[in-house]
Short mmCIF file of C-alpha atoms in Angstrom, two decimals:
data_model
loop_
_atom_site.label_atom_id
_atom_site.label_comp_id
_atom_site.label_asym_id
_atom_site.label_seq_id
_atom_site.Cartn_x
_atom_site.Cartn_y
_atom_site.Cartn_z
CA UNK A 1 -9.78 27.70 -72.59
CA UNK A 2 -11.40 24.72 -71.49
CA UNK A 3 -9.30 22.31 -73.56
CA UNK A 4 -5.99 24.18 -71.65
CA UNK A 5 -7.57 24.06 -68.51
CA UNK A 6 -8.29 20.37 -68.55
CA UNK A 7 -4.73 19.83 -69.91
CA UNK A 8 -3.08 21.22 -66.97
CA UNK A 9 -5.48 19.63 -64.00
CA UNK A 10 -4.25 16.81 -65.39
CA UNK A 11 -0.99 17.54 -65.31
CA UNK A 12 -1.58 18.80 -61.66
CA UNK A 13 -3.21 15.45 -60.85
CA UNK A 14 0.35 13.77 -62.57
CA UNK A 15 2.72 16.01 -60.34
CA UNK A 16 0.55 14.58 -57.43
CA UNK A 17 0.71 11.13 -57.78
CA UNK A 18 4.26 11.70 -58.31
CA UNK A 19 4.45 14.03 -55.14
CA UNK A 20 1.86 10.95 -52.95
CA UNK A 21 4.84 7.97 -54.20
CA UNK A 22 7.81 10.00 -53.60
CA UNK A 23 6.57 10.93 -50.36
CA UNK A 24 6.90 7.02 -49.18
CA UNK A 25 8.81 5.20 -51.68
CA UNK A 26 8.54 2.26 -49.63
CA UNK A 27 5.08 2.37 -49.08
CA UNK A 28 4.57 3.41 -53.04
CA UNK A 29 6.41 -0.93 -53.57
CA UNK A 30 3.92 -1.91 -51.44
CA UNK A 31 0.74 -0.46 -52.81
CA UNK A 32 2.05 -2.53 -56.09
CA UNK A 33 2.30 -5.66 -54.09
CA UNK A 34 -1.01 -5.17 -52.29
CA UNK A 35 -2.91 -4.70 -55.67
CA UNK A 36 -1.23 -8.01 -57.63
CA UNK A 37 -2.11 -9.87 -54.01
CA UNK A 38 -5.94 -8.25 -54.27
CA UNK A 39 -6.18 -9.27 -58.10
CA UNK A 40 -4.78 -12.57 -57.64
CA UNK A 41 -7.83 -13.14 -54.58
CA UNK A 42 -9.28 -16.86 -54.58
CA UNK A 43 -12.55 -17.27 -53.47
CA UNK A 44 -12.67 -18.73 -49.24
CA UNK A 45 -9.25 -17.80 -48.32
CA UNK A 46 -8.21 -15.15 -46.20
CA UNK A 47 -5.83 -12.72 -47.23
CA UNK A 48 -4.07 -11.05 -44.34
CA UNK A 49 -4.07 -7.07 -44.09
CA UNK A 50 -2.08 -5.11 -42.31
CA UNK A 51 -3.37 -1.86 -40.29
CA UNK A 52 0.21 0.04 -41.22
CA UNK A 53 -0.62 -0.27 -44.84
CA UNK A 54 -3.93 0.55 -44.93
CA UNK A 55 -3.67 3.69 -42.27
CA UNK A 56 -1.20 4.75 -45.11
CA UNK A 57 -3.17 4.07 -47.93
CA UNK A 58 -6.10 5.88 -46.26
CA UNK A 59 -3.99 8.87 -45.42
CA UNK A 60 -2.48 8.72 -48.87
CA UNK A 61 -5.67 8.65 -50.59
CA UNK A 62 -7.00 11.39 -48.31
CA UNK A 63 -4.70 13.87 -50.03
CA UNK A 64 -5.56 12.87 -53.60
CA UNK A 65 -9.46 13.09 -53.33
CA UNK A 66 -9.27 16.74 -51.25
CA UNK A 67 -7.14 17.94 -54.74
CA UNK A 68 -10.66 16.69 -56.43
CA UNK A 69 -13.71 19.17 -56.47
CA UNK A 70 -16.84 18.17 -54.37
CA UNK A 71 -18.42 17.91 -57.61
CA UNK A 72 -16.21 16.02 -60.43
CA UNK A 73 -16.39 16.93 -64.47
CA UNK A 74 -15.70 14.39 -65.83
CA UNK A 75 -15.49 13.07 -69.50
CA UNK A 76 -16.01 9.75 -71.66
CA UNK A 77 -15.99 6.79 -71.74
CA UNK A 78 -16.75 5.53 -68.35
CA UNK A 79 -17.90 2.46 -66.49
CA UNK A 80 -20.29 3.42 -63.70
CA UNK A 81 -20.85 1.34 -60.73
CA UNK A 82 -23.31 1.46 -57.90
CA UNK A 83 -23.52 -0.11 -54.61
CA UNK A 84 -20.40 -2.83 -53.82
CA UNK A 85 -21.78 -3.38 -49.99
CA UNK A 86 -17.98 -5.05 -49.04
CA UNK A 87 -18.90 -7.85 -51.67
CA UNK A 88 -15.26 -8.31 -52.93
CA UNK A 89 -15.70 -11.19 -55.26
CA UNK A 90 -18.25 -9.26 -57.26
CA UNK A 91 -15.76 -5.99 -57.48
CA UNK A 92 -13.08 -8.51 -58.54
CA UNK A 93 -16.03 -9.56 -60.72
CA UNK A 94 -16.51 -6.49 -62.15
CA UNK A 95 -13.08 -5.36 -63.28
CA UNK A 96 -12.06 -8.95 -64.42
CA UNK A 97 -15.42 -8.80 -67.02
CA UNK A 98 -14.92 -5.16 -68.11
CA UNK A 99 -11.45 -4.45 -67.63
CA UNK A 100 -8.77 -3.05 -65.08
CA UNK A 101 -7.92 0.43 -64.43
CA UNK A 102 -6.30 2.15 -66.12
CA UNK A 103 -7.33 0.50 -69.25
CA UNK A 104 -10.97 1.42 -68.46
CA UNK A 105 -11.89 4.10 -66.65
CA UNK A 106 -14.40 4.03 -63.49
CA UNK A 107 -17.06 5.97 -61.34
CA UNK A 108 -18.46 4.38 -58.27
CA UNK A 109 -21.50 5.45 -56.85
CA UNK A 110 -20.50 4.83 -53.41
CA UNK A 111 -21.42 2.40 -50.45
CA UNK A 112 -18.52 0.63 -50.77
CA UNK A 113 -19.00 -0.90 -47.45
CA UNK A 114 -21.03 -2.44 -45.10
CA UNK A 115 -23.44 -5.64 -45.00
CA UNK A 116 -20.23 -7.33 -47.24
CA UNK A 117 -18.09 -9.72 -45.16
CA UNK A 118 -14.80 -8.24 -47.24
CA UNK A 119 -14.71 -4.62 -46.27
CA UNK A 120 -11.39 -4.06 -45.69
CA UNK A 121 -10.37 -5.37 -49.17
CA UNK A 122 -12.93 -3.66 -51.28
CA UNK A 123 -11.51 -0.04 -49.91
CA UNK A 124 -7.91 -1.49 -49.74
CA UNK A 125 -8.80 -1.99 -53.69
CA UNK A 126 -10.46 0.73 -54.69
CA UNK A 127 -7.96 3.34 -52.72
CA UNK A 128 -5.26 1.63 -53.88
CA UNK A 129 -6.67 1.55 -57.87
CA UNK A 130 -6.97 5.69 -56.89
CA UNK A 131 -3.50 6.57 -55.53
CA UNK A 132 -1.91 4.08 -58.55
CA UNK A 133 -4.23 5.58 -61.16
CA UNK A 134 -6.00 8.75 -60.03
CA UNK A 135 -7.20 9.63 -63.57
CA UNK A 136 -8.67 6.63 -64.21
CA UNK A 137 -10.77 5.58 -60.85
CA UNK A 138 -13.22 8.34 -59.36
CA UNK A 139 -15.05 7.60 -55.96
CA UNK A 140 -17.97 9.40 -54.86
CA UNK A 141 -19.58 9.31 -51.52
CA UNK A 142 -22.45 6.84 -50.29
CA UNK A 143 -24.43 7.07 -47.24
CA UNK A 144 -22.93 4.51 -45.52
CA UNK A 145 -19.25 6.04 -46.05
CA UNK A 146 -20.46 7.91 -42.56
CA UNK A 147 -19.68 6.93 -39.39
CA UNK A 148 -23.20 7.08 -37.30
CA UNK A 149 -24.15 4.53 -40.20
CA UNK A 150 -21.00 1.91 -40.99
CA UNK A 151 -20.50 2.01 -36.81
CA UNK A 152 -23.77 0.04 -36.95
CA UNK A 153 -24.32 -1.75 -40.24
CA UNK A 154 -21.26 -4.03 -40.69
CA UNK A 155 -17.92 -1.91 -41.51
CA UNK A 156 -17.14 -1.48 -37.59
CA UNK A 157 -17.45 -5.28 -36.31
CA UNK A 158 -15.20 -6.12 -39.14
CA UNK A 159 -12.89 -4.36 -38.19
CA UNK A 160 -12.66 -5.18 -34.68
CA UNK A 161 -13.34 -8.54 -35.58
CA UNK A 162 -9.94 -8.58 -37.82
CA UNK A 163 -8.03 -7.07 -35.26
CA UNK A 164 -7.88 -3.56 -36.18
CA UNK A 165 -8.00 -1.05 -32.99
CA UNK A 166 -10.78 2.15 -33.11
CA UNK A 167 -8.33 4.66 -34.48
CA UNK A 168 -8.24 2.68 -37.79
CA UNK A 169 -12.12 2.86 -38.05
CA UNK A 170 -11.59 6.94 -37.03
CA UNK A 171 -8.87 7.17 -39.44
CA UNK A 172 -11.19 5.23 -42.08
CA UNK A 173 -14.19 7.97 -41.49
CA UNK A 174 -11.20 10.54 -42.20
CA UNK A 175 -10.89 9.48 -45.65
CA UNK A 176 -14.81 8.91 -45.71
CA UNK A 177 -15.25 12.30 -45.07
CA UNK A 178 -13.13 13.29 -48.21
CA UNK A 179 -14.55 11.61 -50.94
CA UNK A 180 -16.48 14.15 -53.58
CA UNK A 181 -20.37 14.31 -53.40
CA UNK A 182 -21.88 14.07 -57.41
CA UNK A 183 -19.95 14.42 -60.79
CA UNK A 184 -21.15 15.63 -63.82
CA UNK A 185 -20.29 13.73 -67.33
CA UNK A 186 -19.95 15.25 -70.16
CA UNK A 187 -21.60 18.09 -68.92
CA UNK A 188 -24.78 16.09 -69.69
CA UNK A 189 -25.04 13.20 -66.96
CA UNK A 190 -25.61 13.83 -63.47
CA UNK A 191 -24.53 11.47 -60.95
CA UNK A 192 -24.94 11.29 -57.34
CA UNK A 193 -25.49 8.21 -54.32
CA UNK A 194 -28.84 9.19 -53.96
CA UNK A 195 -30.09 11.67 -56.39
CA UNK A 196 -31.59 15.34 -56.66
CA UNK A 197 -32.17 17.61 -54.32
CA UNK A 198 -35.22 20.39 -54.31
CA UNK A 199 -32.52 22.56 -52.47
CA UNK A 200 -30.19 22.06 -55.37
CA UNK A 201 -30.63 25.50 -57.25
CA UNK A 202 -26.64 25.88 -58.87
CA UNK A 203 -24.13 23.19 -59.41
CA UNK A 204 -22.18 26.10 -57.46
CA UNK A 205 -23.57 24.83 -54.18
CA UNK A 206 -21.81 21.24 -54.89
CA UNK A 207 -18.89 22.97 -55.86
CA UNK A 208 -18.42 25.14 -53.23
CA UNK A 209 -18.85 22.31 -50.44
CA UNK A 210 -15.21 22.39 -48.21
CA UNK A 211 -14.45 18.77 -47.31
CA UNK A 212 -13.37 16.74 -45.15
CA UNK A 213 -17.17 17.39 -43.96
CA UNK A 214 -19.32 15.41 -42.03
CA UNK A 215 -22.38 14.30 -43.64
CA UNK A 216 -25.77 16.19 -41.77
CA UNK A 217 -28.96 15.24 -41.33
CA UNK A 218 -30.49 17.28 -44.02
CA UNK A 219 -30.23 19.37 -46.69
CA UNK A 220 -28.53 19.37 -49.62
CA UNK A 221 -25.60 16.55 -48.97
CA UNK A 222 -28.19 14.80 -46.83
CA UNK A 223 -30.27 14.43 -49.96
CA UNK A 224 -27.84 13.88 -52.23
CA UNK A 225 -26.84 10.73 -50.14
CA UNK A 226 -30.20 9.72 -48.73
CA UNK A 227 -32.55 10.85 -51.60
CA UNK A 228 -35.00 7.99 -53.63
CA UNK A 229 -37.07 8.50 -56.68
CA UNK A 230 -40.71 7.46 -56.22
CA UNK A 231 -43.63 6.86 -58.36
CA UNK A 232 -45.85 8.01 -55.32
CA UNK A 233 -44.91 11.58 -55.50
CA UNK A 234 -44.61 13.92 -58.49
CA UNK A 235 -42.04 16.43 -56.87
CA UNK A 236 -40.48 15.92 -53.98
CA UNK A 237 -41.60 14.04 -50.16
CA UNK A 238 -40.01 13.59 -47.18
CA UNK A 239 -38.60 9.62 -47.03
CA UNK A 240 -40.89 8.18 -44.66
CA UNK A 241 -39.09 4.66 -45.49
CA UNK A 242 -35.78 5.88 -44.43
CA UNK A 243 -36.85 8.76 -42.38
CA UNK A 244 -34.28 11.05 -43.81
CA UNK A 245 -34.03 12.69 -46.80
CA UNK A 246 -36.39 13.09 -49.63
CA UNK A 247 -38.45 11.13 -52.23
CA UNK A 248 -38.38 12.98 -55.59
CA UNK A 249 -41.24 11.82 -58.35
CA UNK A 250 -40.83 12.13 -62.33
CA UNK A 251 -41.82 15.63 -62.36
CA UNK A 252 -39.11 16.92 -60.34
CA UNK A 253 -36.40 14.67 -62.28
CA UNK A 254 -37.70 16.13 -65.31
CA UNK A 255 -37.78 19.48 -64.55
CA UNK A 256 -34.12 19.34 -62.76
CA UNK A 257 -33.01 17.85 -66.39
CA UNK A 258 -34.13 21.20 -67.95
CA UNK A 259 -33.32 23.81 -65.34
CA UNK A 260 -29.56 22.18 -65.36
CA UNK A 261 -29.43 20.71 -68.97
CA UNK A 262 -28.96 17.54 -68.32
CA UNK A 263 -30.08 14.75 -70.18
CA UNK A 264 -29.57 11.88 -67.54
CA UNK A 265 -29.03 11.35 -63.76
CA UNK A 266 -27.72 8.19 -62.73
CA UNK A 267 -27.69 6.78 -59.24
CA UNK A 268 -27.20 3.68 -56.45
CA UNK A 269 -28.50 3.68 -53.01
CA UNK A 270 -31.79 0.89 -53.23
CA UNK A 271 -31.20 -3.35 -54.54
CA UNK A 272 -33.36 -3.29 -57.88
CA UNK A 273 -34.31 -6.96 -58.92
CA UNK A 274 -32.39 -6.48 -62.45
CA UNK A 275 -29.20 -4.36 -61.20
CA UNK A 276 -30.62 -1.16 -62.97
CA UNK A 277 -33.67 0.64 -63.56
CA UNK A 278 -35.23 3.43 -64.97
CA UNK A 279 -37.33 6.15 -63.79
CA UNK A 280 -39.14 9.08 -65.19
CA UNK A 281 -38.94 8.40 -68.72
CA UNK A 282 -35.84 7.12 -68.55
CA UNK A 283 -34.02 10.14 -67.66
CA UNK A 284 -32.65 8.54 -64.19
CA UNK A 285 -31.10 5.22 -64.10
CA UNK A 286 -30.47 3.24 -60.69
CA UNK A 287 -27.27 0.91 -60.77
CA UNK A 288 -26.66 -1.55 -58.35
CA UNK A 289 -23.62 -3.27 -58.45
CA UNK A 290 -23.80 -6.24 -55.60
CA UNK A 291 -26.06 -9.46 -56.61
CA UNK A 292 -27.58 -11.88 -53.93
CA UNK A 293 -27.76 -8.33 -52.15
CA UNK A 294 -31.38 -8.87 -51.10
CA UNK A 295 -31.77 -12.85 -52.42
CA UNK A 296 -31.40 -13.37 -55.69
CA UNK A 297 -30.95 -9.97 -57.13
CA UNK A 298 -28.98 -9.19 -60.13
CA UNK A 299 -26.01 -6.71 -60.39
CA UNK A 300 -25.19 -4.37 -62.98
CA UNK A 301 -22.18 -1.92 -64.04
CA UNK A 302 -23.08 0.49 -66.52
CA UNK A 303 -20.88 1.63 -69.57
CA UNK A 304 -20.82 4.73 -71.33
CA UNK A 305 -18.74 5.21 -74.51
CA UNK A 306 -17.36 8.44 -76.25
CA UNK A 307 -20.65 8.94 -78.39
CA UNK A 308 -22.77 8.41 -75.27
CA UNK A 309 -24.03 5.29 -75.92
CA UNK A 310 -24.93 3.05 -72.94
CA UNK A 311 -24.18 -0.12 -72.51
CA UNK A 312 -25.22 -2.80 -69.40
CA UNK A 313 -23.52 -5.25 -68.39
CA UNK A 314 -25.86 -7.69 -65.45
CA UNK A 315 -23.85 -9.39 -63.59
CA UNK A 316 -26.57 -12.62 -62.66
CA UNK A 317 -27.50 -13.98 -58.95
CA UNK A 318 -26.14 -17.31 -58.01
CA UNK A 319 -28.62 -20.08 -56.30
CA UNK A 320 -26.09 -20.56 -53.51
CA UNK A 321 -26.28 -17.42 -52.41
CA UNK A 322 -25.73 -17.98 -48.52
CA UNK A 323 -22.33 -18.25 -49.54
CA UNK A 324 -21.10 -15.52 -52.59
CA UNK A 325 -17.26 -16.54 -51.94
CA UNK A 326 -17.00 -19.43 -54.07
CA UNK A 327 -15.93 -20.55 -57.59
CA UNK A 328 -19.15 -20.42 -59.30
CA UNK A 329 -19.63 -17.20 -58.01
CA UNK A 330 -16.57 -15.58 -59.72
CA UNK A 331 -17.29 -17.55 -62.87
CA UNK A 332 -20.94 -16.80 -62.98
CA UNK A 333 -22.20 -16.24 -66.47
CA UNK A 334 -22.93 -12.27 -67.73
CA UNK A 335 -25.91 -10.78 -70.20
CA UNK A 336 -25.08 -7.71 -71.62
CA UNK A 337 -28.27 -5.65 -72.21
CA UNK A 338 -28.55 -2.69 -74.84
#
């Protein structure tokens, strides 16, 4: 039953795409154009976007997330990513190291914006990698893919600053709104922006979120945004440091791991030193995807193949890091770690 029921979501998910580039066959040419222009970027020039496009790419996308549940099962192998932060060269980065979708198949952790200088073309990417090849690019939702946040941290002056007008940057917060909260991998892995939740009692309550939503200011999607893991707390704290949210100590990741069966939670949401980290035994992982972040901070993507074994790719800090659109960036050197 499960096998059949897998088989025909994803032939539901094929009629769609079909039904999103029939709908615009005009607009379906350009996405194709967009993407070879975004994968053929060169580091310092300027690559000109156009507000049509994206408003239709946003509205586009917008359709093929809301056919997505609020909490995605999803299967191996994957390549997780945490936080981008509009850091386009290091999401080029990313897929020219470990492969382009749909060859390899993605998760991103969210916070896709902000703080970046390249906005604009790390969505215009990623939503464009979604509506080409929904199967094999899944975006969840960061907490700064909310407008009382990106308004103030970056994402807004760009796009005035580019010359986009206010209903874009509504529209934008649109699609924002519809991205899914957490996924679940191989009904093992638990992933999520932030992390776990003490209000989180059934996977139900994910499931059974209606989106578009707005993200509030606590609870449940608040913490599963907002939330950090802390080795000052053995359960769960309110965030002082972010004054939202919750802090959630190795007890309560271990004993969320048993009451749901899991056997790992991965996350984004806070610059590590190495790109990842692990917490609680290692039974949560923190990914960060964006070096030079926080000053010489590494990146990392994290790979997961059919048997579960984990793989981690760092992608290293570069000395000139007051400017991360250059050659050397793009061509920095890689460590895998086991």
């Amino acid at each position: 039953l499960l096998v059949c029921n897998f088989l025909i979501a994803g032939k539901e998910r094929i009629a769609m795409r079909k039904e999103v580039m029939e709908t615009n066959l005009e607009n379906a040419a350009k996405y194709e154009q967009l993407l070879i222009r975004l994968r053929e970027f060169s580091a310092g020039n300027t690559l000109p976007m156009e507000e049509p496009l994206l408003t239709d790419i946003f509205k586009n996308v917008s359709k093929i997330l809301l056919k997505e549940e609020s909490l995605l099962e999803l299967e191996l192998p994957l390549v997780i990513c945490g936080d981008i932060h509009g850091n386009f060269c290091q999401l080029l980065r990313i897929f020219n190291r470990i492969g382009w979708p749909p060859k390899v198949r993605y998760l991103f952790l969210g916070d896709y914006i902000d703080r970046g200088y390249r906005n604009l073309e790390v969505i215009a990417l990623l939503f464009t990698l979604k509506i080409l090849y929904p199967e094999a690019v899944f975006l969840l939702r960061g907490n700064h893919e909310a407008s009382p946040v990106n308004r103030n941290y970056g994402f807004k002056r760009e796009v005035r600053n580019r010359g986009f007008s206010t209903l874009f940057w509504l529209t934008a917060q649109i699609t924002f709104n519809c991205l899914p909260l957490a996924a679940v991998i191989a009904s093992k892995i638990f992933c999520a922006h932030g992390g776990i939740s003490p209000f989180l009692k059934d996977f139900d309550q994910i499931r059974n979120f209606q989106r578009p939503l707005n993200v509030p200011s606590d609870g449940l999607i608040a913490d599963l945004l907002w939330a950090d893991p802390s080795d000052d707390t053995e359960n769960f704290a309110l965030n002082e440091i972010r004054n939202t949210s919750v802090m959630y100590g190795k007890n309560a990741v271990m004993q969320f791991c048993k009451d749901f069966s899991i056997d790992l939670t991965i996350r984004a949401h806070e610059c590590v030193e190495e790109g990842f980290a692990y917490f609680a035994d290692g039974k949560l992982i923190t990914i960060f995807s964006c070096p030079n972040y926080n000053g010489n901070n590494n990146g990392a993507a994290l790979t997961i193949d059919e048997e579960c074994k984990i793989e981690i790719t760092t992608f290293c800090s570069i000395s000139s890091s007051s400017n991360v659109e250059n050659e050397e960036y793009l061509n920095a050197e890689d460590e895998k770690k086991h």
